[in-house]
Amino acid sequence: MSASPKALAEAAQAIRESKTIVLACHVNPDGDALGSLLSLALALKPLGKEVTCLSEDGVPDILRFLPGSDLILRSTDIPSFDLALVVDSGELSRVGEQVRPMVSRAKRAVNIDHHVVAGTFGDVRVLDSGSASTAEIIYDLLQTLQIPLTPEIATCLFTGIITDTGSFRFQNVKPGTLRVAALLVEAGASPPVISENVFENKTFAGTRLLGHALSSLSQSPDGRVVWAHITAADFRSLGAIDAETEGVVNYVRGIRGAEVGLLFREMDNGRIRVSLRSRESVNVAELAQEFGGGGHRMASGCTLNVPLPEAEKVLVAAAQLSVSRLFPD
Ligand SMILES: [Mn+2]
């Protein structure tokens, strides 16, 4: 699968016809969001486009190595743009409160994304829910625009692919993902340099937080539901930051026999943010929906307004129920 050639051609035409372009990605940006955004910025600048790059939450430390990351602004005073290009965001609200009006005020908007099938915004929608990353769609768009890849552009796109595929380990990896990745390496992207920046760049505090979380590990009697928690007190005393909780749940799900991995994070306001991960069997998007959350089949989240032990009790019970339907023994 890939985005439709018609949508790609319409997006390319909108870019050709525009002079001032605002680029936006989702809040709490990941490698695909910023890699996609910056690759476009680096590709469009030499065409004489005046590009403004907006990320409401800025650039996380581990992504500062991305070429062009110094172009990223959190907001702008520029009142209006010819075109908005919104990447990696299924809903317009994902770009954040400050950035959203900039997109709305642009004369035209293009949504480039791999989360949704039909989309909810944008005069042009370049969507492919079968694509592992937005970066792969941007690759096709740059081909459509006949913009040659530089090592910098290739680095941004390769970062998007490896972060959204967990270094080519996730179910979303298709032959086409690897083909595009190969072409990006040919164009100058360095897998070891990018991997070291993204994956071997943990902070001391974040790693200690992982240690605390893992020391709280519990499992159901059959071992198919495994969970861990991070208390607000631990989080504060270790001086950790939000982004450092992100990979923790993958360790939980990675345990042999675990069909569902849960991470309970107690926030300062007392609410419990839950990250859910599964292997192929259990649909954790449905599980999260029972508690007012949502997400994907294998990765989802929800927030509960009850004390930590209560949150663990109800969610673990619901997870066990889902698992017992699939493994009746
Ligand atoms: Mn993505």
Short mmCIF file of C-alpha atoms and ligand atoms in Angstrom, two decimals:
data_model
loop_
_atom_site.label_atom_id
_atom_site.label_comp_id
_atom_site.label_asym_id
_atom_site.label_seq_id
_atom_site.Cartn_x
_atom_site.Cartn_y
_atom_site.Cartn_z
CA MET A 1 0.00 0.00 0.00
CA SER A 2 0.95 3.59 -0.44
CA ALA A 3 -0.76 6.95 -0.57
CA SER A 4 -2.78 7.49 -3.75
CA PRO A 5 -0.83 9.01 -6.67
CA LYS A 6 -3.69 11.48 -7.11
CA ALA A 7 -3.36 12.78 -3.53
CA LEU A 8 0.43 12.95 -3.90
CA ALA A 9 0.07 14.93 -7.14
CA GLU A 10 -2.43 17.33 -5.54
CA ALA A 11 -0.14 17.89 -2.56
CA ALA A 12 2.82 18.49 -4.89
CA GLN A 13 0.75 20.99 -6.87
CA ALA A 14 -0.34 22.82 -3.69
CA ILE A 15 3.32 23.09 -2.67
CA ARG A 16 4.38 24.38 -6.10
CA GLU A 17 1.65 27.06 -5.98
CA SER A 18 2.57 28.29 -2.48
CA LYS A 19 5.24 30.68 -1.29
CA THR A 20 4.76 30.83 2.47
CA ILE A 21 4.35 27.42 4.07
CA VAL A 22 3.80 26.47 7.69
CA LEU A 23 4.80 22.95 8.71
CA ALA A 24 3.29 21.41 11.83
CA CYS A 25 3.47 18.12 13.71
CA HIS A 26 1.76 16.68 16.77
CA VAL A 27 2.38 17.56 20.41
CA ASN A 28 4.91 15.41 22.27
CA PRO A 29 6.65 14.86 18.92
CA ASP A 30 8.44 11.60 18.12
CA GLY A 31 11.07 10.76 15.53
CA ASP A 32 8.52 10.31 12.77
CA ALA A 33 6.77 13.61 13.50
CA LEU A 34 9.95 15.70 13.56
CA GLY A 35 11.81 13.64 10.96
CA SER A 36 8.91 14.05 8.54
CA LEU A 37 8.52 17.75 9.28
CA LEU A 38 12.22 18.56 8.96
CA SER A 39 12.75 16.51 5.82
CA LEU A 40 10.02 18.56 4.16
CA ALA A 41 11.49 21.81 5.45
CA LEU A 42 14.96 20.93 4.17
CA ALA A 43 13.52 19.88 0.82
CA LEU A 44 11.34 22.96 0.32
CA LYS A 45 13.77 25.70 1.38
CA PRO A 46 16.02 25.34 -1.68
CA LEU A 47 12.91 25.77 -3.87
CA GLY A 48 12.62 29.30 -2.49
CA LYS A 49 9.73 28.51 -0.17
CA GLU A 50 9.48 30.50 3.05
CA VAL A 51 8.99 27.70 5.54
CA THR A 52 7.98 28.06 9.19
CA CYS A 53 8.39 24.90 11.28
CA LEU A 54 6.11 24.57 14.31
CA SER A 55 6.21 22.02 17.08
CA GLU A 56 4.20 23.14 20.10
CA ASP A 57 6.35 21.01 22.42
CA GLY A 58 9.64 21.88 20.73
CA VAL A 59 12.30 19.21 20.12
CA PRO A 60 13.06 16.44 22.64
CA ASP A 61 16.76 16.16 23.52
CA ILE A 62 17.30 12.87 21.70
CA LEU A 63 16.06 14.39 18.42
CA ARG A 64 18.22 17.51 18.52
CA PHE A 65 20.74 15.75 16.26
CA LEU A 66 18.21 15.89 13.40
CA PRO A 67 19.45 18.16 10.61
CA GLY A 68 17.44 21.38 10.66
CA SER A 69 16.19 20.93 14.23
CA ASP A 70 17.22 24.53 14.95
CA LEU A 71 14.48 25.61 12.51
CA ILE A 72 11.79 24.40 14.90
CA LEU A 73 9.70 27.07 16.64
CA ARG A 74 6.99 26.60 19.25
CA SER A 75 4.88 29.47 17.89
CA THR A 76 5.00 32.29 15.35
CA ASP A 77 3.77 35.87 14.93
CA ILE A 78 3.25 35.43 11.20
CA PRO A 79 -0.50 35.93 10.77
CA SER A 80 -1.19 33.76 7.75
CA PHE A 81 0.33 31.32 5.27
CA ASP A 82 -0.38 30.18 1.72
CA LEU A 83 -0.22 26.55 2.79
CA ALA A 84 -0.10 24.37 5.90
CA LEU A 85 1.50 20.94 5.78
CA VAL A 86 0.50 18.87 8.81
CA VAL A 87 2.44 15.65 9.32
CA ASP A 88 1.88 12.53 11.42
CA SER A 89 -1.36 13.84 12.94
CA GLY A 90 -4.65 12.03 12.37
CA GLU A 91 -6.66 14.87 13.95
CA LEU A 92 -5.99 18.59 13.66
CA SER A 93 -6.28 18.92 17.44
CA ARG A 94 -3.08 16.82 17.70
CA VAL A 95 -0.95 19.83 16.70
CA GLY A 96 -1.78 21.61 19.97
CA GLU A 97 -3.71 24.69 21.07
CA GLN A 98 -1.13 27.28 19.98
CA VAL A 99 -0.30 25.81 16.59
CA ARG A 100 -3.81 24.88 15.52
CA PRO A 101 -4.93 28.45 14.58
CA MET A 102 -1.85 28.81 12.33
CA VAL A 103 -2.97 25.75 10.38
CA SER A 104 -6.63 26.83 10.32
CA ARG A 105 -5.72 30.28 9.01
CA ALA A 106 -3.61 29.00 6.12
CA LYS A 107 -5.30 29.35 2.72
CA ARG A 108 -4.97 25.62 2.16
CA ALA A 109 -3.99 22.65 4.29
CA VAL A 110 -2.49 19.27 3.43
CA ASN A 111 -2.64 16.40 5.90
CA ILE A 112 0.11 13.81 5.49
CA ASP A 113 -0.37 10.89 7.84
CA HIS A 114 -0.41 7.15 8.41
CA HIS A 115 -2.75 6.93 11.43
CA VAL A 116 -6.12 7.38 9.74
CA VAL A 117 -7.86 5.96 6.68
CA ALA A 118 -10.10 8.84 5.54
CA GLY A 119 -8.91 11.73 7.69
CA THR A 120 -10.88 14.59 9.22
CA PHE A 121 -9.15 17.72 7.95
CA GLY A 122 -7.12 19.14 5.09
CA ASP A 123 -8.05 20.27 1.56
CA VAL A 124 -5.68 17.57 0.39
CA ARG A 125 -5.23 14.36 2.37
CA VAL A 126 -2.19 12.25 1.65
CA LEU A 127 -3.01 9.30 3.86
CA ASP A 128 -1.85 5.71 4.01
CA SER A 129 -2.77 3.75 7.09
CA GLY A 130 -0.79 0.81 5.66
CA SER A 131 2.45 2.80 5.87
CA ALA A 132 4.64 2.15 8.92
CA SER A 133 5.60 5.81 9.14
CA THR A 134 4.69 9.22 7.79
CA ALA A 135 8.32 9.43 6.63
CA GLU A 136 7.66 6.82 3.93
CA ILE A 137 4.77 8.94 2.58
CA ILE A 138 7.02 12.02 2.58
CA TYR A 139 9.56 10.00 0.62
CA ASP A 140 6.91 9.41 -2.07
CA LEU A 141 5.93 13.08 -1.99
CA LEU A 142 9.53 14.18 -2.54
CA GLN A 143 9.74 11.73 -5.46
CA THR A 144 6.56 13.26 -6.88
CA LEU A 145 8.09 16.72 -6.52
CA GLN A 146 11.32 15.38 -8.08
CA ILE A 147 13.35 16.76 -5.19
CA PRO A 148 16.68 14.94 -4.87
CA LEU A 149 17.52 13.44 -1.48
CA THR A 150 20.41 14.98 0.42
CA PRO A 151 22.12 13.13 3.30
CA GLU A 152 20.31 15.53 5.67
CA ILE A 153 16.86 14.78 4.23
CA ALA A 154 17.64 11.07 4.20
CA THR A 155 18.72 11.23 7.86
CA CYS A 156 15.42 12.83 8.88
CA LEU A 157 13.33 10.28 6.96
CA PHE A 158 15.34 7.28 8.16
CA THR A 159 14.87 8.48 11.75
CA GLY A 160 11.12 8.57 11.19
CA ILE A 161 11.13 5.02 9.90
CA ILE A 162 13.29 3.48 12.63
CA THR A 163 11.44 5.18 15.46
CA ASP A 164 7.98 4.16 14.21
CA THR A 165 9.07 0.59 13.44
CA GLY A 166 11.20 0.05 16.57
CA SER A 167 14.23 -0.46 14.31
CA PHE A 168 12.29 -2.61 11.82
CA ARG A 169 10.94 -4.93 14.52
CA PHE A 170 7.23 -4.08 14.58
CA GLN A 171 4.35 -5.66 12.72
CA ASN A 172 3.96 -2.56 10.55
CA VAL A 173 7.20 -3.30 8.66
CA LYS A 174 6.49 -4.10 4.99
CA PRO A 175 8.85 -4.89 2.13
CA GLY A 176 8.30 -1.30 0.98
CA THR A 177 9.48 0.02 4.36
CA LEU A 178 12.81 -1.72 3.88
CA ARG A 179 13.08 -0.63 0.25
CA VAL A 180 12.64 3.02 1.18
CA ALA A 181 15.08 2.59 4.07
CA ALA A 182 17.66 1.11 1.70
CA LEU A 183 17.30 4.05 -0.67
CA LEU A 184 17.71 6.46 2.26
CA VAL A 185 20.94 4.74 3.32
CA GLU A 186 22.15 5.02 -0.28
CA ALA A 187 21.34 8.73 -0.10
CA GLY A 188 23.53 9.17 2.97
CA ALA A 189 21.52 8.24 6.08
CA SER A 190 23.77 6.45 8.60
CA PRO A 191 21.98 3.68 10.55
CA PRO A 192 24.63 3.47 13.34
CA VAL A 193 24.81 7.22 13.88
CA ILE A 194 21.02 7.61 13.92
CA SER A 195 20.53 4.53 16.15
CA GLU A 196 23.09 5.74 18.66
CA ASN A 197 21.40 9.13 18.90
CA VAL A 198 17.91 7.71 19.22
CA PHE A 199 18.36 4.47 21.15
CA GLU A 200 21.64 4.69 23.07
CA ASN A 201 21.14 8.11 24.49
CA LYS A 202 19.30 7.44 27.76
CA THR A 203 19.67 9.80 30.67
CA PHE A 204 20.86 8.54 34.05
CA ALA A 205 17.59 9.64 35.68
CA GLY A 206 15.49 7.95 33.00
CA THR A 207 17.36 4.68 33.40
CA ARG A 208 16.95 4.76 37.18
CA LEU A 209 13.23 5.39 36.63
CA LEU A 210 13.14 2.25 34.48
CA GLY A 211 14.80 0.38 37.35
CA HIS A 212 12.18 1.56 39.82
CA ALA A 213 9.35 0.68 37.45
CA LEU A 214 10.72 -2.81 36.80
CA SER A 215 11.14 -3.49 40.51
CA SER A 216 7.35 -3.10 40.80
CA LEU A 217 6.64 -5.82 38.19
CA SER A 218 3.66 -8.07 38.82
CA GLN A 219 2.01 -10.77 36.74
CA SER A 220 -1.28 -12.63 36.57
CA PRO A 221 -1.23 -16.30 37.69
CA ASP A 222 -0.96 -17.45 34.06
CA GLY A 223 1.71 -14.84 33.28
CA ARG A 224 -0.27 -13.44 30.35
CA VAL A 225 -0.88 -10.03 31.93
CA VAL A 226 2.17 -8.23 33.28
CA TRP A 227 2.21 -4.76 34.78
CA ALA A 228 4.39 -2.19 36.49
CA HIS A 229 3.91 1.24 37.96
CA ILE A 230 5.68 4.54 38.45
CA THR A 231 4.60 6.55 41.48
CA ALA A 232 4.51 10.33 41.44
CA ALA A 233 6.96 10.31 44.35
CA ASP A 234 9.50 8.16 42.44
CA PHE A 235 9.11 10.31 39.36
CA ARG A 236 9.79 13.50 41.34
CA SER A 237 12.63 12.18 43.47
CA LEU A 238 14.51 10.81 40.46
CA GLY A 239 14.14 14.06 38.54
CA ALA A 240 12.76 12.21 35.53
CA ILE A 241 10.89 13.81 32.63
CA ASP A 242 7.76 12.59 30.86
CA ALA A 243 9.54 11.38 27.73
CA GLU A 244 11.59 9.00 29.88
CA THR A 245 8.54 6.93 30.79
CA GLU A 246 7.83 6.15 27.16
CA GLY A 247 9.89 3.03 26.52
CA VAL A 248 9.19 1.46 29.91
CA VAL A 249 6.01 -0.38 28.91
CA ASN A 250 7.85 -2.16 26.10
CA TYR A 251 10.04 -3.92 28.67
CA VAL A 252 6.85 -5.08 30.40
CA ARG A 253 5.32 -6.42 27.20
CA GLY A 254 8.65 -7.97 26.23
CA ILE A 255 8.48 -10.54 29.02
CA ARG A 256 8.08 -14.14 27.85
CA GLY A 257 4.45 -15.23 27.91
CA ALA A 258 3.08 -11.71 28.40
CA GLU A 259 0.14 -11.08 26.05
CA VAL A 260 -0.66 -7.69 27.61
CA GLY A 261 1.80 -5.29 29.23
CA LEU A 262 0.53 -2.39 31.33
CA LEU A 263 2.33 0.60 32.77
CA PHE A 264 0.57 2.70 35.41
CA ARG A 265 1.93 6.18 35.83
CA GLU A 266 0.69 8.20 38.79
CA MET A 267 0.61 11.86 37.77
CA ASP A 268 1.11 14.83 40.08
CA ASN A 269 -2.64 15.56 39.94
CA GLY A 270 -3.34 12.07 41.24
CA ARG A 271 -4.69 10.75 37.96
CA ILE A 272 -3.31 7.46 36.65
CA ARG A 273 -2.12 7.38 33.06
CA VAL A 274 -2.06 3.85 31.70
CA SER A 275 -0.06 2.63 28.71
CA LEU A 276 -1.24 -0.66 27.22
CA ARG A 277 0.73 -2.90 24.87
CA SER A 278 -0.10 -6.29 23.43
CA ARG A 279 1.27 -8.92 21.17
CA GLU A 280 -0.96 -9.92 18.27
CA SER A 281 -3.71 -11.54 20.34
CA VAL A 282 -5.43 -8.93 22.50
CA ASN A 283 -6.85 -5.70 21.04
CA VAL A 284 -5.71 -3.15 23.62
CA ALA A 285 -7.44 -0.30 21.76
CA GLU A 286 -10.78 -1.91 22.79
CA LEU A 287 -9.49 -2.40 26.30
CA ALA A 288 -8.48 1.27 26.58
CA GLN A 289 -11.85 2.34 25.16
CA GLU A 290 -13.62 0.67 28.09
CA PHE A 291 -11.88 3.28 30.25
CA GLY A 292 -12.40 6.27 27.97
CA GLY A 293 -9.07 5.98 26.17
CA GLY A 294 -8.05 4.78 22.75
CA GLY A 295 -5.21 3.98 20.39
CA HIS A 296 -4.12 1.14 18.18
CA ARG A 297 -4.66 -2.60 18.36
CA MET A 298 -1.24 -3.22 19.91
CA ALA A 299 -0.58 0.11 21.63
CA SER A 300 -3.11 2.26 23.44
CA GLY A 301 -3.63 4.44 26.49
CA CYS A 302 -6.22 5.70 28.95
CA THR A 303 -6.38 7.83 32.09
CA LEU A 304 -8.16 6.84 35.31
CA ASN A 305 -9.21 9.15 38.10
CA VAL A 306 -8.82 6.68 40.99
CA PRO A 307 -5.94 5.85 43.35
CA LEU A 308 -3.07 3.77 41.90
CA PRO A 309 -3.98 0.42 43.59
CA GLU A 310 -7.59 0.76 42.38
CA ALA A 311 -6.48 1.59 38.83
CA GLU A 312 -4.24 -1.48 38.79
CA LYS A 313 -7.03 -3.68 40.12
CA VAL A 314 -9.69 -2.71 37.56
CA LEU A 315 -7.43 -2.60 34.53
CA VAL A 316 -5.64 -5.85 35.31
CA ALA A 317 -9.04 -7.52 35.81
CA ALA A 318 -10.26 -6.21 32.44
CA ALA A 319 -7.03 -7.34 30.74
CA GLN A 320 -7.32 -10.79 32.30
CA LEU A 321 -10.89 -11.04 31.06
CA SER A 322 -9.80 -10.19 27.49
CA VAL A 323 -6.97 -12.70 27.69
CA SER A 324 -9.19 -15.46 29.12
CA ARG A 325 -11.57 -15.11 26.15
CA LEU A 326 -8.69 -15.74 23.77
CA PHE A 327 -6.96 -18.42 25.81
CA PRO A 328 -9.74 -20.45 27.44
CA ASP A 329 -7.82 -22.98 29.52
MN MN B 1 4.23 8.21 12.80
#
